[in-house]
Backbone as a ProteinNet text record, in pm:
[ID]
protein_1_A
[PRIMARY]
LTEAKSNNWTDALSGKVAGLNLVRSGGGPAGTNRIILRGESSLAGDNDALIVVDGVVLGGSNRNTGTGSSAYLQSESPVDFGTSLNDINPEDIESVSVLKGPAATALYGARGGNGAIIITTKSGKARKRGIGVTFNSNSSIETISRWPDFQYEYGQGSAGENYYSYNATEDGPSTRSTSSAWGPKFDGQQFYQYDPATNTTATERTRFSPATLPDSASVQLLDLASVS
[TERTIARY]
-8332.9	-8194.4	-8099.9	-8168	-8100.7	-8077.9	-8137.6	-8169.2	-8064.4	-8006	-7930.3	-7780.5	-7735.5	-7637.7	-7498.8	-7398.5	-7284.5	-7174.7	-7111.7	-7039.2	-6938.5	-6878.8	-6790.6	-6859.3	-6854.8	-6928.1	-6866.6	-6731.9	-6698.9	-6742.2	-6850.1	-6865.2	-7000.2	-7037.1	-7156	-7057.7	-6954.9	-6881.2	-6873.6	-6970.6	-6933.2	-7036.6	-7036.5	-7125.6	-7157.4	-7116.7	-7152.1	-7050.4	-6916.3	-6838.4	-6800.3	-6803.4	-6734.6	-6580.9	-6544.1	-6389.6	-6372.1	-6463.2	-6378.2	-6411.5	-6283.7	-6244.4	-6264.2	-6339.5	-6337.9	-6323.1	-6184.8	-6144.2	-6133	-6223	-6288.5	-6172.9	-6178.3	-6094	-6144	-6053.1	-6112.7	-6100.9	-6082.1	-6027.9	-6184.5	-6296	-6426.2	-6480.4	-6562.1	-6611.2	-6521.1	-6404.6	-6340.8	-6227	-6218.8	-6108.4	-6090.2	-5957.4	-5956.1	-6042.6	-6102.2	-6118.7	-6005.2	-5976.5	-5898.1	-5995.6	-5930.1	-6007.7	-5919.9	-5952.8	-5880.2	-5947.8	-5901.1	-5996.6	-5922.2	-5779.9	-5736.3	-5674.5	-5725.4	-5637	-5486.3	-5487.2	-5365.2	-5214.3	-5146.7	-5054.8	-4907.2	-4885.7	-4783.7	-4758.1	-4651.6	-4644	-4624.3	-4592.9	-4539.4	-4693.9	-4813.6	-4913.6	-4988	-4882.4	-4947.6	-5046.4	-5146.6	-5190.7	-5358.5	-5378.3	-5478.2	-5519.9	-5658.6	-5664.6	-5639.2	-5621.2	-5569.7	-5713.2	-5676.7	-5790.6	-5780.3	-5852.5	-5871.6	-5993.4	-5983.5	-6099.5	-6094.2	-6203.1	-6183.6	-6113.3	-6023	-5893.9	-5774	-5780	-5643.8	-5629.7	-5507.9	-5487.2	-5438.6	-5499.7	-5516.2	-5389.8	-5377.8	-5268.8	-5374.5	-5335.1	-5344.2	-5483	-5484.4	-5603.4	-5568.3	-5420.5	-5403.3	-5413.4	-5389.4	-5419.9	-5324.1	-5392	-5323	-5293.3	-5174.3	-5111.6	-5023.7	-5045.6	-4922.5	-4889.4	-4840.7	-4777.1	-4753.7	-4766.7	-4752.9	-4603.1	-4565.9	-4430.9	-4373	-4275.1	-4190	-4287.7	-4390	-4473.4	-4429.2	-4458.1	-4414.7	-4458.9	-4348.4	-4403.2	-4471.1	-4430.5	-4484.8	-4537.1	-4404.5	-4373	-4508.2	-4513.9	-4641	-4748.6	-4776.2	-4930.4	-4937.8	-4951.4	-4997.1	-5141.3	-5181.5	-5314.3	-5344.4	-5493.8	-5548.8	-5632.8	-5572.7	-5654	-5738.9	-5723.6	-5875.5	-5799.1	-5824.2	-5824.8	-5874.7	-5807.8	-5906.3	-6031.7	-6023.9	-6166.7	-6257	-6284.4	-6348.9	-6403.8	-6299.9	-6368.5	-6483.7	-6489.2	-6589.8	-6725.1	-6796	-6924	-7032	-7086.5	-7104.7	-7235.7	-7305.7	-7404.9	-7333.1	-7185.7	-7141.1	-7110.9	-7099.8	-7063.6	-7165.3	-7085.5	-7212.6	-7187.2	-7103	-7066	-6937.8	-6937.8	-6820.4	-6811.5	-6652.7	-6675	-6550.2	-6527	-6427.7	-6337	-6233.8	-6152.5	-6053.5	-6066.2	-5980.6	-5895.1	-5752.2	-5712	-5625.1	-5608	-5549.2	-5640.8	-5737.6	-5811.7	-5729.9	-5732.5	-5633.8	-5502.3	-5402	-5293.7	-5252.3	-5344.6	-5340.7	-5371.4	-5409.7	-5436.5	-5361.7	-5324.1	-5240.2	-5111	-5072.6	-4926.1	-4936.9	-4854.4	-4776.1	-4880.2	-4954.2	-4971.8	-5122.8	-5186.9	-5282.6	-5278.9	-5165.7	-5190.4	-5257.8	-5306.2	-5407	-5549.6	-5558.6	-5700.4	-5739.2	-5855.5	-5858.7	-6004.8	-6020.7	-6162.4	-6173.8	-6232.5	-6257.9	-6374	-6378.5	-6476.5	-6500.1	-6613.8	-6657	-6766.2	-6724.5	-6814.7	-6931.1	-7046.2	-7114	-7080.9	-7117.3	-7091.7	-7218.8	-7179.2	-7340.4	-7399.4	-7552.4	-7613.8	-7719.1	-7799.9	-7900.4	-8027.8	-8086.6	-8214.1	-8370.4	-8457.1	-8561.6	-8613.1	-8663.5	-8695.8	-8770	-8720.4	-8787.2	-8690.4	-8708.8	-8652.1	-8629.3	-8479.2	-8488.4	-8447.8	-8471.3	-8413	-8402.8	-8279	-8233.2	-8190	-8221.7	-8202.3	-8161.4	-8076.3	-7974.6	-7954.6	-7946.9	-7917	-7859.3	-7749	-7695.6	-7626.4	-7656.6	-7594.9	-7572.8	-7467.5	-7462.8	-7398.5	-7432.3	-7406.6	-7313.3	-7233.9	-7151.5	-7104.3	-7124.9	-7059.1	-6964.1	-6860.8	-6729.5	-6757	-6675.9	-6677.6	-6657	-6496	-6434.7	-6349.3	-6278.1	-6169.4	-6050	-5952.5	-5825.1	-5793.2	-5740.8	-5723.5	-5608	-5643.7	-5500.5	-5432.1	-5281.6	-5288.8	-5230.4	-5238.3	-5244.2	-5144.6	-5034.1	-4978.1	-4831.6	-4776.3	-4622.7	-4646.1	-4516.3	-4541.7	-4450.6	-4408.3	-4328.7	-4210.9	-4131.2	-4016.1	-3959.5	-3831.3	-3788.5	-3779.3	-3755.8	-3779.3	-3642.9	-3692.7	-3550.9	-3522.1	-3608	-3564.6	-3692.4	-3604.9	-3680.9	-3732.5	-3680.3	-3748.7	-3798.7	-3830.6	-3894.2	-3831.1	-3804.1	-3734.9	-3755.9	-3827.8	-3872.6	-3743.6	-3653.9	-3519.9	-3441.5	-3319.1	-3213.1	-3223.8	-3240.1	-3278.6	-3198.4	-3192.4	-3116.7	-3176.9	-3298.6	-3300.3	-3235.5	-3182.4	-3122.5	-3113.1	-3049.1	-3096.1	-3219.7	-3253.3	-3396.6	-3471.1	-3529.2	-3614.7	-3737	-3785.3	-3905.6	-3911.4	-3809.3	-3789.6	-3879.8	-3944.7	-3993.4	-4131.3	-4228.2	-4376.5	-4394.5	-4272.9	-4342.5	-4326.8	-4435.5	-4506.4	-4425.9	-4339.8	-4239.9	-4136.4	-4163.9	-4096.8	-4112.7	-4087.6	-4138.8	-4290	-4282.8	-4402.4	-4509.2	-4606.4	-4669.9	-4684.9	-4600.1	-4608	-4593.1	-4694.9	-4692.3	-4526.7	-4462	-4305.4	-4340.5	-4239.5	-4215.6	-4107.8	-4132.7	-4057.9	-4033.6	-3938.6	-3971.3	-4012.1	-4137.8	-4228.1	-4236.6	-4344	-4356.9	-4450.3	-4411.2	-4479.9	-4578.5	-4719.5	-4738.2	-4755.3	-4708.9	-4726.7	-4606.8	-4479.4	-4388.9	-4304.2	-4405.9	-4355.4	-4204.5	-4206.2	-4022.3	-4055.3	-3929.5	-3952.1	-3939.1	-4059.3	-4103.8	-3988.6	-4005.2	-3886	-3922.4	-4047.8	-4051.2	-4108.1	-4069.1	-4142.4	-4265.3	-4342.9	-4496.4	-4509.6	-4592.8	-4669	-4675.3	-4620.8	-4610.3	-4721.4	-4783	-4934	-5010.1	-5047.2	-5145.1	-5235	-5241.8	-5313.8	-5452.2	-5549.4	-5726.7	-5795.2	-5908.2	-5965	-6104.8	-6137.5	-6252.5	-6353.1	-6435.2	-6567.9	-6660.5	-6707.4	-6802.7	-6753.6	-6606.4	-6565.6	-6576.9	-6549.1	-6480	-6622.9	-6720.3	-6876.1	-6896.2	-6871.1	-6906.3	-6849.6	-6708.5	-6646.2	-6700.7	-6735.5	-6810.4	-6935.3	-7028.9	-7126.7	-7125.6	-7021.3	-7000.2	-6939.3	-6842	-6801.9	-6904.4	-6969.5	-7130	-7189.8	-7218.5	-7295.2	-7219.9	-7084.6	-7014.7	-7003.1
-8723.3	-8718.4	-8594.5	-8507	-8369.2	-8420.1	-8511.1	-8499	-8620.3	-8749.7	-8806.3	-8776.2	-8834.2	-8799.5	-8910	-8873.6	-8943.2	-8982.1	-9079.1	-9136.2	-9021.7	-8982.3	-8868.1	-8724.2	-8654	-8553.8	-8419.3	-8458.1	-8348.9	-8377.9	-8449	-8460.7	-8368.9	-8334.6	-8208.5	-8094.7	-8048	-7958.7	-7935.7	-8039.9	-8081.5	-7996.7	-7859.7	-7771.4	-7662.3	-7646.8	-7550.1	-7439.9	-7457.1	-7340.7	-7289.7	-7195.7	-7174.6	-7224.3	-7253.2	-7282.3	-7384.7	-7460.7	-7580.8	-7690.1	-7812.2	-7890.8	-7999.2	-8098.2	-8227.8	-8345.6	-8398.2	-8524	-8633.7	-8690.6	-8825.5	-8946.3	-8980.1	-9150.9	-9255	-9361.9	-9477.6	-9584.1	-9527.8	-9625.5	-9625.6	-9614.9	-9701.1	-9534.4	-9591.6	-9483.4	-9428.4	-9510.8	-9452.7	-9340.3	-9369.1	-9273.5	-9121.5	-9055.7	-8922.5	-8872.4	-8761.3	-8683.7	-8526.6	-8519.7	-8367.2	-8329.7	-8162.5	-8043.3	-7917.5	-7914.1	-7813.5	-7674.7	-7589.1	-7428.9	-7343.2	-7348.2	-7250	-7325	-7408.4	-7492.4	-7575.9	-7661.4	-7673.3	-7634.5	-7572.6	-7479	-7559	-7726.7	-7716.7	-7882.3	-7883.2	-8023.8	-8143.2	-8063.2	-8219.9	-8237.9	-8185.3	-8246.3	-8213.7	-8125.7	-8098.9	-7951.7	-7954.2	-7833	-7810.5	-7945.9	-7913.7	-7766.8	-7783.7	-7664.9	-7704.7	-7575	-7614.2	-7636.3	-7740.5	-7772.8	-7684	-7650.5	-7545.3	-7634.3	-7670.4	-7724	-7632.1	-7551.3	-7448.9	-7428.2	-7357.8	-7276.2	-7388.6	-7503.5	-7579.5	-7626.1	-7617.4	-7642.7	-7807.4	-7891	-7968.1	-8031.2	-7914.6	-7931.3	-7969	-8010.1	-8019.5	-8123.1	-8241.1	-8328.3	-8414.3	-8405.5	-8505.3	-8635.9	-8691.2	-8801	-8933.7	-9030.7	-9145.8	-9264.8	-9238.9	-9349.2	-9446.9	-9566.4	-9699.5	-9774.7	-9814.2	-9911.7	-10092.6	-10111.5	-10232.4	-10285.9	-10375.5	-10404.3	-10455.4	-10412.3	-10484.9	-10546.5	-10461.1	-10503.4	-10522.2	-10576.9	-10579.7	-10442.9	-10359.8	-10233.6	-10156.6	-10117.4	-10065.3	-9929.6	-9858.8	-9711.9	-9647.7	-9753.2	-9757.8	-9788.7	-9867.9	-9896.1	-9863.5	-9777.1	-9684.7	-9722.3	-9711.1	-9783.1	-9631.4	-9596.1	-9476.8	-9524.1	-9496.4	-9535.7	-9400.5	-9302.7	-9200	-9101.3	-9000.5	-8878.6	-8845.1	-8754.3	-8714.8	-8669.7	-8563.9	-8555.3	-8631	-8768.3	-8865.4	-8868.9	-8859.7	-8897.2	-8772.3	-8672.5	-8569.5	-8619.9	-8627.3	-8660.2	-8535.6	-8530.6	-8433.1	-8335	-8409	-8373.9	-8251.7	-8295.5	-8197.2	-8076.6	-8060.3	-7901.6	-7804.9	-7710.3	-7606.4	-7506	-7501.4	-7421.9	-7462.2	-7424.1	-7435.5	-7332.8	-7239.1	-7097.2	-7194.8	-7123.3	-7120.7	-6996.6	-6996.6	-6860.8	-6886.6	-6818.2	-6834.5	-6726.9	-6732	-6629.5	-6528	-6393.4	-6342.8	-6352.4	-6408.6	-6404.3	-6537.5	-6676.3	-6732.8	-6685.1	-6650.7	-6636.7	-6535.7	-6439.8	-6351.1	-6406.2	-6512.9	-6556.1	-6654.4	-6750.8	-6863.7	-6862.3	-6778.4	-6737.2	-6822.5	-6906.7	-6980.2	-7091.6	-7143.9	-7267.3	-7244.8	-7116.4	-7134.3	-7083.4	-7061	-7020.1	-7097.7	-7232.5	-7320.1	-7260.4	-7201	-7154.5	-7251.5	-7239.4	-7269.8	-7327.7	-7462.8	-7496.5	-7467.4	-7387	-7325.2	-7400.5	-7505.5	-7580.2	-7502.5	-7511.1	-7492.5	-7556.1	-7644.4	-7729.8	-7658	-7763.6	-7701.2	-7685.6	-7617.6	-7593.9	-7578.5	-7617.9	-7590.5	-7480.6	-7494.1	-7381.4	-7363.3	-7288.8	-7278.2	-7327.4	-7370.1	-7458.1	-7415.4	-7424.6	-7411.1	-7492.2	-7514.7	-7603.3	-7707.1	-7803.4	-7974.1	-8033.3	-8136.8	-8255.1	-8236	-8234.8	-8249.5	-8350.5	-8397.8	-8535.3	-8503.6	-8579	-8556.5	-8683.4	-8770.4	-8869.9	-8887.6	-8934.6	-8931.3	-9082.1	-9103.4	-9247.9	-9244	-9313.1	-9267.1	-9462.3	-9491.2	-9642	-9637.9	-9698.9	-9715.9	-9886.4	-9930.7	-10037.5	-10041.4	-10088.9	-10122.6	-10247.2	-10276.5	-10422.1	-10388.1	-10490.3	-10508.3	-10489.3	-10465.4	-10441.3	-10551.9	-10588.5	-10712.2	-10738.5	-10864.5	-10921.5	-10917.3	-10900.2	-10944.5	-11051	-11066.9	-11168.1	-11277.4	-11338.8	-11441.8	-11541.2	-11593.6	-11681.4	-11808.5	-11933.5	-12047.1	-12121.8	-12067	-12135.7	-12151.5	-12033.4	-11988.2	-12003.8	-12032.1	-12033.8	-11887	-11927	-11827.9	-11802.4	-11696.3	-11715.2	-11597.9	-11563.8	-11475.7	-11555	-11465.9	-11505	-11603.8	-11733.7	-11793.3	-11929.1	-11933.3	-11983.5	-12110.5	-12246	-12366.5	-12467.3	-12408.3	-12487.3	-12357.7	-12424.2	-12342.1	-12415.3	-12333.9	-12367.2	-12268	-12328.7	-12224.1	-12258.5	-12135.1	-12165.4	-12234.5	-12242.6	-12325.2	-12473.9	-12559.7	-12729.7	-12774.5	-12890.2	-12993.2	-12946.2	-12875.6	-12850.4	-12702.3	-12641.8	-12534.5	-12376.7	-12294.2	-12183.8	-12173.6	-12042.4	-12015	-11916.1	-11972.5	-11873.7	-11816.1	-11808.4	-11768.4	-11636.1	-11547.7	-11401.7	-11319.5	-11321.8	-11263.5	-11275.1	-11135.4	-11160.6	-11165.7	-11202.5	-11240.5	-11381.8	-11428.7	-11521.8	-11593.7	-11561.3	-11588.8	-11704.3	-11808.1	-11914.2	-12020.3	-12161.9	-12300.2	-12288.9	-12352.3	-12393.3	-12489.9	-12477.6	-12597.9	-12683.4	-12829.9	-12934.1	-13089.6	-13078.4	-13173.9	-13234.8	-13099.1	-13137.2	-13094.8	-13172.7	-13151.8	-13096.6	-13008.7	-12955.4	-12908.6	-12858.1	-12836.1	-12693.5	-12701.4	-12578	-12514.2	-12424.2	-12378.3	-12458.7	-12521.4	-12581.9	-12499.8	-12498.4	-12424.1	-12447.9	-12615.4	-12637.1	-12598.1	-12547.1	-12537.9	-12393	-12356.5	-12210.6	-12215.2	-12310.1	-12292.2	-12405.8	-12445.2	-12557.2	-12661.6	-12734.7	-12846.1	-12965.9	-13076.9	-13178	-13281.7	-13247.5	-13366.7	-13268.4	-13302.6	-13227	-13255.4	-13179.3	-13169.4	-13085.9	-13123.6	-13100.7	-12973.7	-12944.9	-12745.3	-12730.4	-12646.8	-12592.8	-12493.3	-12442.1	-12282.2	-12327.3	-12206	-12185.9	-12170.5	-12228.6	-12260.9	-12189.7	-12125.1	-12075.8	-12175.6	-12147.7	-12261	-12256.3	-12377.6	-12388.4	-12275.8	-12251.7	-12134.8	-12008.7	-11966.6	-11842.1	-11854	-11997.5	-11974.7	-11990.7	-12015.1	-11973.6	-11859.1	-11787.8	-11611.3	-11583.6	-11618.9	-11533.5	-11567.1	-11705.1	-11736.1	-11655.9	-11597.4	-11551.6	-11414.3	-11376.4	-11208.4	-11202.4	-11303.8	-11294.6	-11294.9	-11386.6	-11363.7	-11259.5	-11204.5	-11092.2	-10986	-10929.6	-10840.6	-10866.6
18699.3	18627.9	18711.9	18724.4	18792.5	18945.2	18979.2	19154.2	19176.8	19083.8	19092.3	19143.1	19238.3	19287.3	19210.9	19205.4	19136.8	19306.9	19292.8	19426.4	19392.7	19309.4	19300.1	19282.4	19387.3	19340	19327.3	19249.4	19174.6	18994.7	18984.4	18829.2	18879.9	18957	18946.7	18893.5	18918.5	18863.6	18690.6	18631.8	18488.4	18424.5	18337.8	18292.5	18384.7	18472.6	18561.4	18588.4	18523.2	18532.2	18412.3	18337.3	18217	18223.8	18122	18090	18190	18293.7	18340.1	18291.1	18262.1	18204.2	18268.9	18273.4	18403.1	18317.2	18357.3	18286.3	18384.8	18331	18424.3	18406	18499.6	18529.8	18474.7	18416.5	18388.6	18490.7	18588.5	18717.5	18805	18783.9	18836	18897.3	19004.3	19090.1	19207.5	19227.5	19317	19244.7	19120.5	19060	19024.2	19027.2	19015.5	18900.2	18913	18832.6	18816.5	18685.1	18685.9	18655.6	18742.8	18728.5	18671.5	18534.7	18445.1	18466.5	18470	18508.9	18360.6	18341.5	18279	18154.5	18116	17996.7	18016.3	17943.1	17990.7	17958.5	18027.2	18024.9	18027.1	18059.3	18101.3	18076.7	17978.9	17904.4	18028.6	18150.5	18239.6	18297.7	18227.8	18286.7	18418.1	18468.3	18624.1	18609.9	18538.9	18520.9	18570.2	18721.2	18783.7	18912	18890.3	18994.8	19131.2	19213.9	19365.4	19403.5	19532.8	19580.9	19742	19770.9	19915.5	20001.2	20152.6	20188	20276.4	20330.3	20481.3	20501.7	20390.6	20426.4	20427.1	20386.5	20423.5	20265.4	20204.4	20108	20049.3	19977.7	19955.3	19856.2	19784.4	19670.6	19519.6	19389.4	19267.1	19285.6	19190.8	19227	19323.7	19359.5	19502.3	19461.6	19365.7	19305.7	19415.4	19402.5	19517.3	19394.7	19357.4	19247.9	19336.1	19259.6	19290	19146	19150.6	19056.7	19106.9	19237.7	19271.5	19348.7	19328.8	19399.9	19261.3	19208.8	19093.5	18995	18957.5	18872.5	18711.6	18646.6	18478.4	18426.4	18398.9	18300.4	18410.9	18560.9	18687.1	18619.1	18572.7	18592.7	18471.8	18383.7	18245	18286.1	18396.7	18420.4	18538.3	18611	18713.2	18738.5	18894.9	18925.9	18993.5	18971.6	19059.5	19220.4	19313.8	19394.2	19458.9	19378.4	19412.7	19481.9	19507.8	19584.3	19722	19777.7	19905.7	19913.5	19745.1	19744.7	19745.5	19708.7	19715.6	19824.9	19944.6	20102.5	20175.3	20109.6	20141.2	20086.7	20199.5	20181.2	20097.9	19979.2	19929.9	20014.2	20113.9	20204.4	20327.2	20323.5	20424.6	20365.1	20203.2	20144.4	20163.1	20196.2	20227.3	20078.7	20030.6	19936.4	19797.2	19736.9	19634.1	19535.1	19545.7	19467.4	19392.9	19270.8	19184.5	19132.1	19153.1	19090.4	19019.6	18917.7	18827.1	18785.1	18735.3	18692.5	18798.5	18808.7	18873.4	19029.3	19017.7	19168.2	19249.6	19171.8	19256.6	19280.7	19175	19212.5	19330.8	19338.3	19441.7	19580.7	19619.4	19713.1	19776.2	19663.2	19693.2	19614.9	19535.4	19477.4	19374.7	19332.9	19208	19202	19327	19373.9	19310.1	19263.8	19223.5	19084.9	19005.1	18886.2	18786.1	18813.6	18770.2	18808.6	18866.4	18943.5	19067.5	19126.6	19271.9	19268.7	19354.7	19398.7	19554.5	19587.5	19734.5	19770.3	19902.8	19918.2	20088	20099.1	20228.8	20290	20415.4	20449.5	20575.4	20589.8	20663.9	20826.7	20884	21047.9	21127.1	21269.7	21362.4	21318	21338.1	21331.5	21430.4	21493	21552	21496	21567.8	21523	21616.8	21549.9	21629.2	21731.4	21788.2	21918.3	21795	21887.9	21800	21747	21672.5	21586.1	21451.5	21406.1	21277.1	21242.9	21078.5	21030.4	20909.5	20849.7	20730.8	20657	20581.4	20528.8	20360.3	20347	20203.8	20208.9	20084.3	20016.5	19885	19853.4	19725.5	19686.2	19581.6	19559.6	19366	19327.3	19207.7	19154.4	19061.5	18986.3	18893	18867.3	18748.2	18710.4	18571.6	18539.5	18480.1	18484.2	18400.1	18233.3	18159.2	18055.8	17953.2	18024.5	17940.6	18054.6	18057.5	18154.7	18068.7	18136.3	18057	17987.3	17900.3	17818.6	17854.1	17959.7	18034.4	17941.1	17959.4	17880.8	17974.6	17957.2	18018.7	17935.1	17839.9	17766.5	17840.3	17855.9	17939.7	18090.4	18174.2	18323.3	18336.9	18481.4	18552.5	18502.9	18421.8	18407.8	18325.9	18296.3	18162.1	18042	17946.5	17827.6	17801.1	17732.4	17719.6	17831.2	17910.8	18053	18014.7	18020.5	17967.3	18108.8	18163.2	18350.5	18451.4	18547.3	18663.8	18773.9	18902.9	19004.2	19100.8	19216.6	19316.5	19427.7	19403.1	19505	19426.2	19420.8	19375.6	19396.2	19287.9	19324.4	19224.7	19190.1	19083.1	18963.6	18934	18816.5	18769.2	18857.7	18804.7	18934.5	18923.5	18971.4	19008.1	19115.2	19131.3	19014.9	18940.6	18843.1	18923.2	19058	19092.8	19131.7	19143.7	19154.6	19043.5	18953.1	18839.3	18848.1	18776.1	18759.7	18617.6	18514.4	18405.6	18371.2	18260	18232.4	18128.9	18094.9	17957.4	17983.4	18090.4	18113.1	18038.2	18061.8	17985.2	17944.8	17840.9	17802.4	17911	17932.6	18017.9	17903.6	17939.2	17900.5	17971.7	18083.4	18140.9	18199.2	18213	18286.1	18463.3	18513.7	18677.5	18736.2	18802.8	18854.6	19016.1	19090.7	19230.5	19252.4	19283.5	19311.2	19446	19454.5	19623.6	19692.8	19793.3	19910.7	19994.3	19981	20105	20217.9	20250.8	20393.2	20454.7	20354.8	20458.8	20411.9	20304.8	20278	20231.6	20131.4	20098	19979.3	19919.8	19791.2	19869	19766.8	19772.1	19767.2	19859.5	19833.6	19722.4	19659.1	19522.8	19437.9	19312.4	19188.7	19196.8	19127.6	19097.8	18946	18921.4	18773.9	18769.6	18648.8	18602.9	18540.4	18605.5	18503.5	18561.4	18472.1	18504.4	18609	18702.6	18784.8	18760.9	18784.8	18728.3	18836.1	18829.3	18902.7	18949.5	19072.1	19118.2	19047.7	19026.4	18967.1	18947.9	19067.2	19074.1	19017	19033.8	18987.2	18838.4	18758.6	18659.2	18557.6	18612.8	18573.6	18569.1	18717.5	18677	18608.2	18552.9	18425.8	18311.1	18254	18130.9	18144.1	18248.3	18233.6	18215.8	18263.2	18240.5	18112.6	18082.9	17912.9	17818.2	17863.8	17751	17730.7	17831.7	17822.5	17797.2	17840.5	17740.7	17624.9
[MASK]
++++++++++++++++++++++++++++++++++++++++++++++++++++++++++++++++++++++++++++++++++++++++++++++++++++++++++++++++++++++++++++++++++++++++++++++++++++++++++++++++++++++++++++++++++++++++++++++++++++++++++++++++++++++++++++++++++++

C-alpha cells in the first residue's frame, strides 16, 4: 500500500507534515485538494497554502472552477476542473518543502501568510557511461456511486408555462431560452419544436416528449443502478 501512488500527488502530503490539513475534493481524480497549513484564518475561505514551483509562484490552490453557461443555480453549483498542480508528474518532483509561520511570510510577504509549499523539480544530471531506463505506470478505476434522479414528467420552460415553443410560433412567444424544466407536463401534446435538419423552428408540430437514452445506454444505466 505504501508504494501505491495517487493520481493526485498532493494526496502524498497527508500525514507527512505536522499541522497540514488536506481537504479532499469530491470532484473525482481530477478534483482539487485544498492544502491548509496554519488553520482556517479567514471566513472568506481563502486559507490555502501558497504554491511555488521552481521559484515561480502559482498562487494558492489555484483552483479552476466553472459554472457552465447560464445554468440553473450556477453560482451555488460550481464545477471543480482541477488545478495546475494536478498537471505535475510526481516522477518529475525532486523535493517538496513546507514552510509555515514566519518562514513563509519572510520569503513571500502577505501571500505566504497561510504557509507555502515549495516544489523543486528534477534537473539534468551527469550519469556514468551506459544506458539508464526508468519505467513507471499508474492507473486507477472508479465506480459511480449514484446517478442523478432525473424527472421525465415536465418539459422545458419556466414555472406556470403551459406550452412549449421553439422561437415565436402560433403557440405563443418563444420559451426555448431557459434551462429550467418547469414547463408543461408531458401529456401527448404537439408543439413547434427544434428541427435539427434546418437548425431552427420546425414547420410542423411534433409530439412533446422527454428525451430518451439509446437502448445500450439505458441498459448500462440500469446495470450501474442495480450495482450501487
